[in-house]
């Protein structure tokens, strides 16, 4: 049967992997290619790389890094950050990425989703989004509002309307990164993930808040998420991929062993 | 030398990198002279079957692919490169394909939110019988799939591996003489995918 995917996320700043809490207080963890190889060897199902300073610095994604990753791991990986045009998408895909992730670009220019999907195939185009619990229920009746810059700017866009629109435009996958849960290691935002995953017919990746294997079991049993993004719990060495997969399997989640 | 056929059906970078990893030389090409002179051929592809067939015909590669397969040269199809080997695909309003393998390519029935289409992710392959390409690969290993349509050969003797998704058990790997093809992405399937690619790079085309 199709297994649930476990996807380590590597946030890249100044060519190094970093990790923050609620998008702040980043610390340096290591070299992206070395860490990618380690997680690949350990049996992760996919990887995602966010070049988190590319947009702020007004430069495209670090293509040399994408090429170096592609030459060393033979599983799918997605890249995001610094994707500002179809040309940027093409460069990343030709460098060997399986998928490109757009977030703030899609907010300012939603048609990029359809253009990318048509040019490269829907399976390549991932929508990343950073929803937060909102009191702005007039504009956001689902209770969740899309933010930019990891929760620092509010958009007034309803999270549920946004994913339905993205699906209509031809997106291939949706990463739901809860701003409230990010970096807390207290578990995923289950209601949010459930709501999104029940209302779209593309794969949904739960992100933010995963601190132990039980949190993954919770999100896979409570929602229809297809995959989960993990970061801090493995970057710190508290858990290994092998251990997570063994625990998930023992708890009845179908994973690739 | 291995020719990876480029017919504007997706990104071939990862296929070339994976072939290099297993120690073989490959070129990405749509040049008939290069393809004819290659010792073996990889026929990849992502995207829609209709566009893939249109591109093959526009480049004059449809008849060349048939001739090269008929020549006995080891030939490996991947994903859409498998699908267009069949007689017909339901994609793009019944697309007529190359007709090398008897049977059709059919659309999965979605049943959201439990069963989404496309199937995207790692699923297991139950290998049926022996073949040089699956030597050293554990049965029921997991491979990476991304597809909405699945191959349905009209004769089960072409099936080398089976996978279950959306209440269908389908032929995820097929073989016919010097031809082998997988619905899953060998180049994205980690070590087991590389093992099959390595076996292909050594294979003489005989079963």
Short mmCIF file of C-alpha atoms in Angstrom, two decimals:
data_model
loop_
_atom_site.label_atom_id
_atom_site.label_comp_id
_atom_site.label_asym_id
_atom_site.label_seq_id
_atom_site.Cartn_x
_atom_site.Cartn_y
_atom_site.Cartn_z
CA UNK A 1 0.00 0.00 0.00
CA UNK A 2 0.99 3.63 -0.44
CA UNK A 3 3.01 4.65 2.60
CA UNK A 4 3.05 7.86 4.59
CA UNK A 5 6.07 9.97 3.72
CA UNK A 6 8.52 11.32 6.28
CA UNK A 7 10.18 14.47 4.93
CA UNK A 8 13.07 16.19 6.69
CA UNK A 9 13.09 19.93 6.08
CA UNK A 10 16.36 21.84 5.77
CA UNK A 11 16.16 25.63 6.12
CA UNK A 12 19.18 27.16 4.43
CA UNK A 13 20.71 30.48 5.45
CA UNK A 14 24.15 31.56 4.18
CA UNK A 15 24.65 28.08 2.65
CA UNK A 16 24.14 26.37 6.04
CA UNK A 17 21.19 24.51 7.52
CA UNK A 18 19.59 26.49 10.33
CA UNK A 19 16.65 25.99 12.61
CA UNK A 20 14.52 28.52 14.44
CA UNK A 21 11.44 28.52 16.64
CA UNK A 22 8.36 30.22 15.19
CA UNK A 23 10.60 31.41 12.34
CA UNK A 24 13.00 33.22 14.73
CA UNK A 25 16.28 32.67 16.64
CA UNK A 26 18.02 30.60 13.99
CA UNK A 27 21.03 28.47 14.93
CA UNK A 28 23.47 26.85 12.48
CA UNK A 29 23.20 23.06 12.25
CA UNK A 30 25.46 21.98 9.35
CA UNK A 31 26.13 21.60 5.66
CA UNK A 32 23.00 20.99 3.55
CA UNK A 33 24.49 18.35 1.25
CA UNK A 34 26.08 16.41 4.11
CA UNK A 35 22.84 16.46 6.07
CA UNK A 36 20.82 15.46 2.99
CA UNK A 37 23.10 12.45 2.44
CA UNK A 38 22.78 11.45 6.08
CA UNK A 39 18.97 11.53 5.98
CA UNK A 40 18.88 9.77 2.58
CA UNK A 41 21.09 6.97 3.91
CA UNK A 42 18.86 6.72 6.98
CA UNK A 43 15.78 6.14 4.80
CA UNK A 44 13.86 9.39 4.65
CA UNK A 45 11.26 9.38 1.85
CA UNK A 46 11.84 12.82 0.43
CA UNK A 47 13.57 16.05 1.42
CA UNK A 48 12.68 19.71 1.25
CA UNK A 49 15.10 22.63 1.17
CA UNK A 50 14.05 26.22 1.83
CA UNK A 51 16.54 28.90 0.89
CA UNK A 52 15.07 31.18 3.54
CA UNK A 53 17.11 34.29 2.78
CA UNK A 54 16.95 34.20 -1.03
CA UNK A 55 13.79 36.29 -1.36
CA UNK A 56 14.90 38.87 1.21
CA UNK A 57 18.25 39.17 -0.54
CA UNK A 58 16.53 39.44 -3.93
CA UNK A 59 18.46 36.53 -5.46
CA UNK A 60 17.38 33.23 -6.99
CA UNK A 61 17.69 29.92 -5.16
CA UNK A 62 21.23 28.57 -4.74
CA UNK A 63 21.36 26.37 -7.88
CA UNK A 64 24.82 24.99 -7.08
CA UNK A 65 23.41 23.57 -3.87
CA UNK A 66 20.46 22.03 -5.76
CA UNK A 67 22.89 20.39 -8.19
CA UNK A 68 25.08 19.09 -5.39
CA UNK A 69 22.08 17.56 -3.63
CA UNK A 70 20.81 15.97 -6.87
CA UNK A 71 24.19 14.38 -7.52
CA UNK A 72 24.16 12.71 -4.11
CA UNK A 73 20.65 11.56 -3.26
CA UNK A 74 18.35 9.43 -5.41
CA UNK A 75 14.98 10.21 -3.91
CA UNK A 76 12.65 13.14 -4.66
CA UNK A 77 13.37 16.52 -3.15
CA UNK A 78 11.62 19.87 -3.27
CA UNK A 79 13.15 23.31 -3.13
CA UNK A 80 11.64 26.63 -2.14
CA UNK A 81 12.70 30.19 -1.45
CA UNK A 82 13.97 32.43 -4.20
CA UNK A 83 11.54 31.06 -6.79
CA UNK A 84 10.13 34.18 -8.39
CA UNK A 85 9.36 33.14 -11.98
CA UNK A 86 8.80 30.23 -14.34
CA UNK A 87 12.46 30.56 -15.31
CA UNK A 88 13.51 30.05 -11.67
CA UNK A 89 11.28 26.96 -11.50
CA UNK A 90 12.82 25.56 -14.65
CA UNK A 91 16.36 26.15 -13.37
CA UNK A 92 15.66 24.32 -10.12
CA UNK A 93 13.96 21.39 -11.89
CA UNK A 94 16.72 21.07 -14.49
CA UNK A 95 19.26 21.11 -11.66
CA UNK A 96 17.58 17.92 -10.40
CA UNK A 97 14.85 18.98 -7.98
CA UNK A 98 11.64 16.93 -8.30
CA UNK A 99 9.40 19.73 -7.04
CA UNK A 100 9.45 23.47 -6.51
CA UNK A 101 7.59 25.11 -3.67
CA UNK A 102 6.00 28.52 -3.94
CA UNK A 103 4.57 30.46 -1.03
CA UNK A 104 4.61 34.27 -1.03
CA UNK A 105 5.04 34.27 -4.82
CA UNK A 106 1.72 32.45 -5.17
CA UNK A 107 0.02 35.01 -2.90
CA UNK A 108 1.17 37.96 -5.00
CA UNK A 109 0.83 36.11 -8.31
CA UNK A 110 -1.53 33.11 -8.06
CA UNK A 111 -1.40 32.45 -11.80
CA UNK A 112 2.20 31.21 -11.40
CA UNK A 113 0.68 27.98 -10.02
CA UNK A 114 -1.22 27.28 -13.24
CA UNK A 115 1.66 28.37 -15.44
CA UNK A 116 4.13 26.13 -13.60
CA UNK A 117 1.71 23.23 -13.57
CA UNK A 118 1.12 23.51 -17.32
CA UNK A 119 4.80 23.93 -18.17
CA UNK A 120 6.33 21.27 -15.90
CA UNK A 121 3.46 19.08 -14.68
CA UNK A 122 1.27 19.47 -11.61
CA UNK A 123 3.37 16.98 -9.65
CA UNK A 124 6.25 19.49 -9.65
CA UNK A 125 4.32 22.40 -8.18
CA UNK A 126 3.97 22.55 -4.41
CA UNK A 127 2.08 25.28 -2.58
CA UNK A 128 3.66 26.14 0.74
CA UNK A 129 1.51 28.14 3.10
CA UNK A 130 1.81 29.53 6.61
CA UNK A 131 -1.68 29.73 8.12
CA UNK A 132 -2.31 31.10 11.61
CA UNK A 133 -5.38 30.99 13.87
CA UNK A 134 -7.26 34.20 13.30
CA UNK A 135 -9.98 36.32 14.89
CA UNK A 136 -10.63 37.85 11.48
CA UNK A 137 -13.57 35.51 10.90
CA UNK A 138 -15.31 37.96 8.59
CA UNK A 139 -12.62 37.55 5.99
CA UNK A 140 -11.43 34.11 7.10
CA UNK A 141 -14.46 31.99 8.03
CA UNK A 142 -12.39 28.81 8.26
CA UNK A 143 -10.67 30.31 11.30
CA UNK A 144 -7.24 30.31 9.68
CA UNK A 145 -5.60 33.16 7.83
CA UNK A 146 -2.71 32.94 5.40
CA UNK A 147 0.36 34.88 6.50
CA UNK A 148 3.52 35.93 4.74
CA UNK A 149 7.03 35.82 6.07
CA UNK A 150 6.22 33.05 8.51
CA UNK A 151 3.48 34.83 10.39
CA UNK A 152 4.91 38.33 10.40
CA UNK A 153 2.42 39.73 7.86
CA UNK A 154 -1.28 38.99 7.60
CA UNK A 155 -2.95 38.76 4.20
CA UNK A 156 -6.67 38.56 4.96
CA UNK A 157 -6.83 35.40 2.82
CA UNK A 158 -8.81 32.48 4.21
CA UNK A 159 -6.71 29.29 4.36
CA UNK A 160 -9.46 27.00 3.09
CA UNK A 161 -10.41 29.28 0.20
CA UNK A 162 -6.75 29.58 -0.67
CA UNK A 163 -6.10 25.84 -1.00
CA UNK A 164 -9.26 25.32 -3.05
CA UNK A 165 -8.16 28.09 -5.38
CA UNK A 166 -4.67 26.62 -5.64
CA UNK A 167 -6.16 23.23 -6.48
CA UNK A 168 -8.30 24.79 -9.20
CA UNK A 169 -5.18 26.46 -10.58
CA UNK A 170 -3.46 23.06 -10.83
CA UNK A 171 -1.24 22.72 -7.78
CA UNK A 172 0.19 19.23 -7.20
CA UNK A 173 0.70 19.19 -3.45
CA UNK A 174 0.07 21.42 -0.45
CA UNK A 175 2.33 21.91 2.56
CA UNK A 176 0.37 23.18 5.53
CA UNK A 177 2.82 24.81 7.90
CA UNK A 178 1.08 25.97 11.02
CA UNK A 179 2.63 29.19 12.30
CA UNK A 180 1.18 28.52 15.76
CA UNK A 181 2.79 25.08 15.97
CA UNK A 182 6.06 25.78 14.17
CA UNK A 183 9.11 24.88 16.21
CA UNK A 184 7.12 24.09 19.36
CA UNK A 185 7.54 20.31 19.13
CA UNK A 186 4.13 20.07 20.84
CA UNK A 187 2.38 18.31 17.95
CA UNK A 188 0.80 19.33 14.65
CA UNK A 189 -2.19 21.63 14.45
CA UNK A 190 -4.61 18.77 13.98
CA UNK A 191 -7.84 20.67 13.21
CA UNK A 192 -6.14 22.75 10.54
CA UNK A 193 -4.51 19.73 8.88
CA UNK A 194 -7.76 17.77 9.01
CA UNK A 195 -9.75 20.61 7.47
CA UNK A 196 -7.31 21.14 4.62
CA UNK A 197 -6.78 17.44 3.89
CA UNK A 198 -10.51 16.73 3.76
CA UNK A 199 -11.19 19.51 1.31
CA UNK A 200 -8.63 18.99 -1.44
CA UNK A 201 -7.87 16.06 -3.73
CA UNK A 202 -4.12 16.57 -3.86
CA UNK A 203 -1.58 15.27 -1.34
CA UNK A 204 -1.31 17.28 1.86
CA UNK A 205 1.87 17.54 3.90
CA UNK A 206 1.54 18.42 7.58
CA UNK A 207 4.25 20.70 8.88
CA UNK A 208 5.08 22.45 12.12
CA UNK A 209 5.13 21.18 15.67
CA UNK A 210 6.21 17.56 15.23
CA UNK A 211 8.37 16.59 18.20
CA UNK A 212 7.99 12.82 18.49
CA UNK A 213 6.64 9.79 16.63
CA UNK A 214 3.32 9.96 18.49
CA UNK A 215 2.68 13.40 16.96
CA UNK A 216 2.98 11.82 13.51
CA UNK A 217 0.63 8.99 14.43
CA UNK A 218 -1.81 11.65 15.71
CA UNK A 219 -1.79 13.66 12.48
CA UNK A 220 -1.99 10.57 10.24
CA UNK A 221 -4.92 9.11 12.18
CA UNK A 222 -6.82 12.37 12.80
CA UNK A 223 -6.38 13.90 9.33
CA UNK A 224 -5.86 12.65 5.79
CA UNK A 225 -2.35 14.03 5.58
CA UNK A 226 -0.14 12.02 3.22
CA UNK A 227 3.19 13.13 4.58
CA UNK A 228 4.77 14.97 7.45
CA UNK A 229 7.65 17.41 7.57
CA UNK A 230 10.09 17.08 10.43
CA UNK A 231 13.02 19.24 11.37
CA UNK A 232 14.13 20.01 14.93
CA UNK A 233 13.57 16.53 16.34
CA UNK A 234 16.08 14.99 13.92
CA UNK A 235 18.42 17.94 13.42
CA UNK A 236 19.22 17.96 17.13
CA UNK A 237 19.89 14.21 17.12
CA UNK A 238 17.05 13.52 19.54
CA UNK A 239 15.60 11.09 16.99
CA UNK A 240 16.89 9.22 13.93
CA UNK A 241 14.86 8.45 10.82
CA UNK A 242 15.30 4.71 11.46
CA UNK A 243 13.90 5.07 14.96
CA UNK A 244 10.94 7.17 13.81
CA UNK A 245 10.05 4.68 11.07
CA UNK A 246 10.33 1.71 13.42
CA UNK A 247 8.10 3.45 15.97
CA UNK A 248 5.52 4.48 13.37
CA UNK A 249 5.42 0.98 11.96
CA UNK A 250 4.95 -0.49 15.44
CA UNK A 251 2.08 1.96 15.99
CA UNK A 252 0.35 0.83 12.81
CA UNK A 253 1.31 3.57 10.35
CA UNK A 254 2.32 2.26 6.90
CA UNK A 255 5.84 3.51 6.25
CA UNK A 256 8.63 2.50 3.88
CA UNK A 257 11.08 0.41 5.86
CA UNK B 1 26.87 4.02 -24.10
CA UNK B 2 23.23 4.46 -23.08
CA UNK B 3 20.88 6.80 -24.94
CA UNK B 4 18.27 8.51 -22.74
CA UNK B 5 15.64 9.52 -25.27
CA UNK B 6 14.61 13.17 -24.99
CA UNK B 7 11.19 13.76 -26.50
CA UNK B 8 10.28 16.89 -24.49
CA UNK B 9 8.45 14.78 -21.94
CA UNK B 10 9.90 16.07 -18.74
CA UNK B 11 13.08 16.52 -16.88
CA UNK B 12 15.77 13.92 -17.54
CA UNK B 13 18.47 15.26 -15.22
CA UNK B 14 17.79 12.79 -12.44
CA UNK B 15 17.74 9.81 -14.82
CA UNK B 16 21.16 10.76 -16.13
CA UNK B 17 22.54 11.32 -12.62
CA UNK B 18 21.26 7.92 -11.47
CA UNK B 19 22.79 6.14 -14.47
CA UNK B 20 26.09 7.87 -13.75
CA UNK B 21 25.85 6.77 -10.12
CA UNK B 22 25.71 3.10 -11.16
CA UNK B 23 28.82 3.55 -13.27
CA UNK B 24 27.45 3.81 -16.81
CA UNK B 25 27.79 6.49 -19.48
CA UNK B 26 24.61 8.08 -20.76
CA UNK B 27 23.66 10.86 -23.13
CA UNK B 28 20.35 12.69 -23.28
CA UNK B 29 19.43 12.82 -26.95
CA UNK B 30 16.73 13.00 -29.58
CA UNK B 31 19.21 12.37 -32.42
CA UNK B 32 18.29 9.17 -34.33
CA UNK B 33 21.96 8.50 -35.19
CA UNK B 34 23.00 8.62 -31.54
CA UNK B 35 20.02 6.50 -30.49
CA UNK B 36 20.78 3.86 -33.16
CA UNK B 37 24.44 3.68 -32.16
CA UNK B 38 23.69 3.28 -28.43
CA UNK B 39 24.16 -0.11 -26.80
CA UNK B 40 21.00 0.31 -24.77
CA UNK B 41 18.12 2.75 -24.47
CA UNK B 42 16.29 4.38 -21.59
CA UNK B 43 12.90 5.80 -22.48
CA UNK B 44 11.69 8.00 -19.60
CA UNK B 45 8.92 10.55 -19.47
CA UNK B 46 6.56 12.48 -17.24
CA UNK B 47 3.43 14.37 -18.14
CA UNK B 48 0.48 13.48 -20.31
CA UNK B 49 0.41 10.56 -22.76
CA UNK B 50 -1.22 12.65 -25.49
CA UNK B 51 1.53 15.28 -25.44
CA UNK B 52 4.18 12.56 -25.22
CA UNK B 53 2.84 10.81 -28.34
CA UNK B 54 2.52 14.12 -30.21
CA UNK B 55 6.14 14.94 -29.40
CA UNK B 56 7.36 11.46 -30.39
CA UNK B 57 5.63 11.75 -33.76
CA UNK B 58 6.79 15.33 -34.33
CA UNK B 59 10.40 14.28 -33.70
CA UNK B 60 9.99 11.18 -35.87
CA UNK B 61 10.91 9.02 -32.89
CA UNK B 62 7.78 6.85 -32.79
CA UNK B 63 8.91 4.55 -35.59
CA UNK B 64 12.53 4.67 -34.40
CA UNK B 65 11.53 3.47 -30.91
CA UNK B 66 9.65 0.53 -32.49
CA UNK B 67 12.62 -0.35 -34.69
CA UNK B 68 15.09 -0.15 -31.82
CA UNK B 69 12.94 -2.42 -29.64
CA UNK B 70 12.57 -4.86 -32.55
CA UNK B 71 16.37 -4.88 -32.98
CA UNK B 72 16.77 -6.70 -29.67
CA UNK B 73 18.66 -3.89 -27.92
CA UNK B 74 18.08 -3.69 -24.14
CA UNK B 75 15.31 -1.14 -23.67
CA UNK B 76 14.00 0.37 -20.42
CA UNK B 77 10.82 2.45 -20.22
CA UNK B 78 10.03 4.56 -17.14
CA UNK B 79 6.64 6.06 -16.15
CA UNK B 80 5.11 7.70 -19.26
CA UNK B 81 7.88 5.89 -21.18
CA UNK B 82 6.12 2.69 -20.09
CA UNK B 83 2.59 3.95 -20.75
CA UNK B 84 3.14 4.91 -24.38
CA UNK B 85 4.39 1.37 -25.15
CA UNK B 86 0.80 0.16 -24.83
CA UNK B 87 -1.87 0.23 -27.54
CA UNK B 88 -3.98 2.97 -26.02
CA UNK B 89 -4.19 5.33 -23.05
CA UNK B 90 -7.39 6.75 -21.59
CA UNK B 91 -5.53 10.02 -21.02
CA UNK B 92 -6.35 12.99 -23.25
CA UNK B 93 -9.47 11.30 -24.64
CA UNK B 94 -8.15 7.90 -25.69
CA UNK B 95 -4.65 8.46 -27.03
CA UNK B 96 -3.39 5.94 -29.56
CA UNK B 97 0.05 4.83 -28.41
CA UNK B 98 2.93 2.77 -29.84
CA UNK B 99 1.20 -0.62 -29.56
CA UNK B 100 4.31 -2.59 -28.62
CA UNK B 101 2.73 -4.18 -25.55
CA UNK B 102 -0.89 -5.40 -25.88
CA UNK B 103 -3.23 -3.62 -23.50
CA UNK B 104 -4.34 -0.22 -22.28
CA UNK B 105 -3.50 2.48 -19.78
CA UNK B 106 -6.40 3.37 -17.49
CA UNK B 107 -7.32 6.13 -15.05
CA UNK B 108 -7.42 5.40 -11.30
CA UNK B 109 -10.77 6.07 -9.64
CA UNK B 110 -10.32 8.74 -6.99
CA UNK B 111 -12.15 8.38 -3.69
CA UNK B 112 -11.11 11.47 -1.74
CA UNK B 113 -10.06 12.18 0.90
CA UNK B 114 -8.81 8.61 1.49
CA UNK B 115 -7.66 7.87 -2.06
CA UNK B 116 -6.27 10.75 -4.02
CA UNK B 117 -5.34 10.73 -7.67
CA UNK B 118 -2.50 10.95 -8.62
CA UNK B 119 -0.87 8.32 -6.51
CA UNK B 120 2.18 10.15 -5.18
CA UNK B 121 4.72 8.46 -2.93
CA UNK B 122 6.28 5.12 -2.06
CA UNK B 123 4.42 1.90 -2.70
CA UNK B 124 5.54 -1.74 -2.68
CA UNK B 125 6.11 -3.94 -5.71
CA UNK B 126 5.37 -7.66 -5.58
CA UNK B 127 7.69 -9.25 -8.14
CA UNK B 128 6.33 -12.22 -10.02
CA UNK B 129 8.96 -14.68 -11.13
CA UNK B 130 12.59 -14.09 -11.99
CA UNK B 131 14.24 -11.61 -14.31
CA UNK B 132 17.84 -10.37 -14.61
CA UNK B 133 16.71 -6.81 -13.81
CA UNK B 134 15.36 -7.65 -10.37
CA UNK B 135 18.31 -9.75 -9.24
CA UNK B 136 19.40 -8.67 -5.76
CA UNK B 137 16.17 -6.72 -5.15
CA UNK B 138 14.10 -7.86 -2.19
CA UNK B 139 10.50 -8.69 -3.03
CA UNK B 140 7.93 -6.11 -1.90
CA UNK B 141 10.55 -3.34 -1.88
CA UNK B 142 9.18 0.20 -2.02
CA UNK B 143 9.51 2.41 -5.09
CA UNK B 144 8.52 6.01 -5.82
CA UNK B 145 5.36 6.53 -7.89
CA UNK B 146 3.71 9.65 -9.35
CA UNK B 147 0.86 8.81 -11.72
CA UNK B 148 -2.87 9.07 -12.35
CA UNK B 149 -3.04 6.31 -15.00
CA UNK B 150 -1.97 2.69 -14.65
CA UNK B 151 -0.94 0.04 -17.17
CA UNK B 152 -3.28 -2.85 -17.84
CA UNK B 153 -1.64 -5.40 -20.17
CA UNK B 154 -4.12 -7.70 -21.88
CA UNK B 155 -1.89 -10.68 -21.15
CA UNK B 156 -0.68 -11.21 -17.58
CA UNK B 157 2.44 -12.99 -18.83
CA UNK B 158 3.98 -9.53 -19.43
CA UNK B 159 3.72 -8.64 -15.73
CA UNK B 160 6.96 -8.64 -13.77
CA UNK B 161 5.77 -6.67 -10.73
CA UNK B 162 2.41 -5.75 -9.21
CA UNK B 163 1.31 -2.85 -7.02
CA UNK B 164 -2.02 -2.05 -5.38
CA UNK B 165 -3.57 1.42 -5.30
CA UNK B 166 -7.13 2.76 -5.38
CA UNK B 167 -8.56 -0.78 -5.13
CA UNK B 168 -6.66 -1.87 -8.24
CA UNK B 169 -3.75 -4.31 -8.39
CA UNK B 170 -1.91 -3.23 -11.51
CA UNK B 171 1.23 -4.20 -13.42
CA UNK B 172 3.78 -1.74 -12.10
CA UNK B 173 6.63 -3.45 -13.96
CA UNK B 174 6.36 -5.25 -17.29
CA UNK B 175 8.72 -7.16 -19.56
CA UNK B 176 8.68 -8.48 -23.10
CA UNK B 177 11.83 -9.99 -24.59
CA UNK B 178 14.50 -7.22 -24.57
CA UNK B 179 12.07 -4.67 -23.17
CA UNK B 180 11.46 -3.86 -19.51
CA UNK B 181 9.44 -0.96 -18.18
CA UNK B 182 8.46 0.36 -14.77
CA UNK B 183 5.60 2.65 -13.81
CA UNK B 184 7.66 3.81 -10.80
CA UNK B 185 10.63 6.12 -11.00
CA UNK B 186 13.77 4.00 -10.73
CA UNK B 187 15.88 7.14 -10.61
CA UNK B 188 14.01 8.44 -7.54
CA UNK B 189 13.63 5.16 -5.66
CA UNK B 190 16.81 5.17 -3.62
CA UNK B 191 19.02 2.10 -3.49
CA UNK B 192 16.54 -0.43 -4.89
CA UNK B 193 15.91 1.79 -7.90
CA UNK B 194 19.63 2.16 -8.47
CA UNK B 195 20.05 -1.63 -8.21
CA UNK B 196 17.56 -2.20 -11.05
CA UNK B 197 19.26 0.50 -13.13
CA UNK B 198 22.62 -1.14 -12.46
CA UNK B 199 21.21 -4.52 -13.53
CA UNK B 200 19.85 -2.90 -16.71
CA UNK B 201 23.26 -1.41 -17.51
CA UNK B 202 24.75 -4.94 -17.47
CA UNK B 203 21.85 -6.77 -19.12
CA UNK B 204 22.26 -8.41 -22.53
CA UNK B 205 18.54 -8.15 -23.32
CA UNK B 206 17.80 -11.82 -22.79
CA UNK B 207 15.39 -13.18 -20.21
#
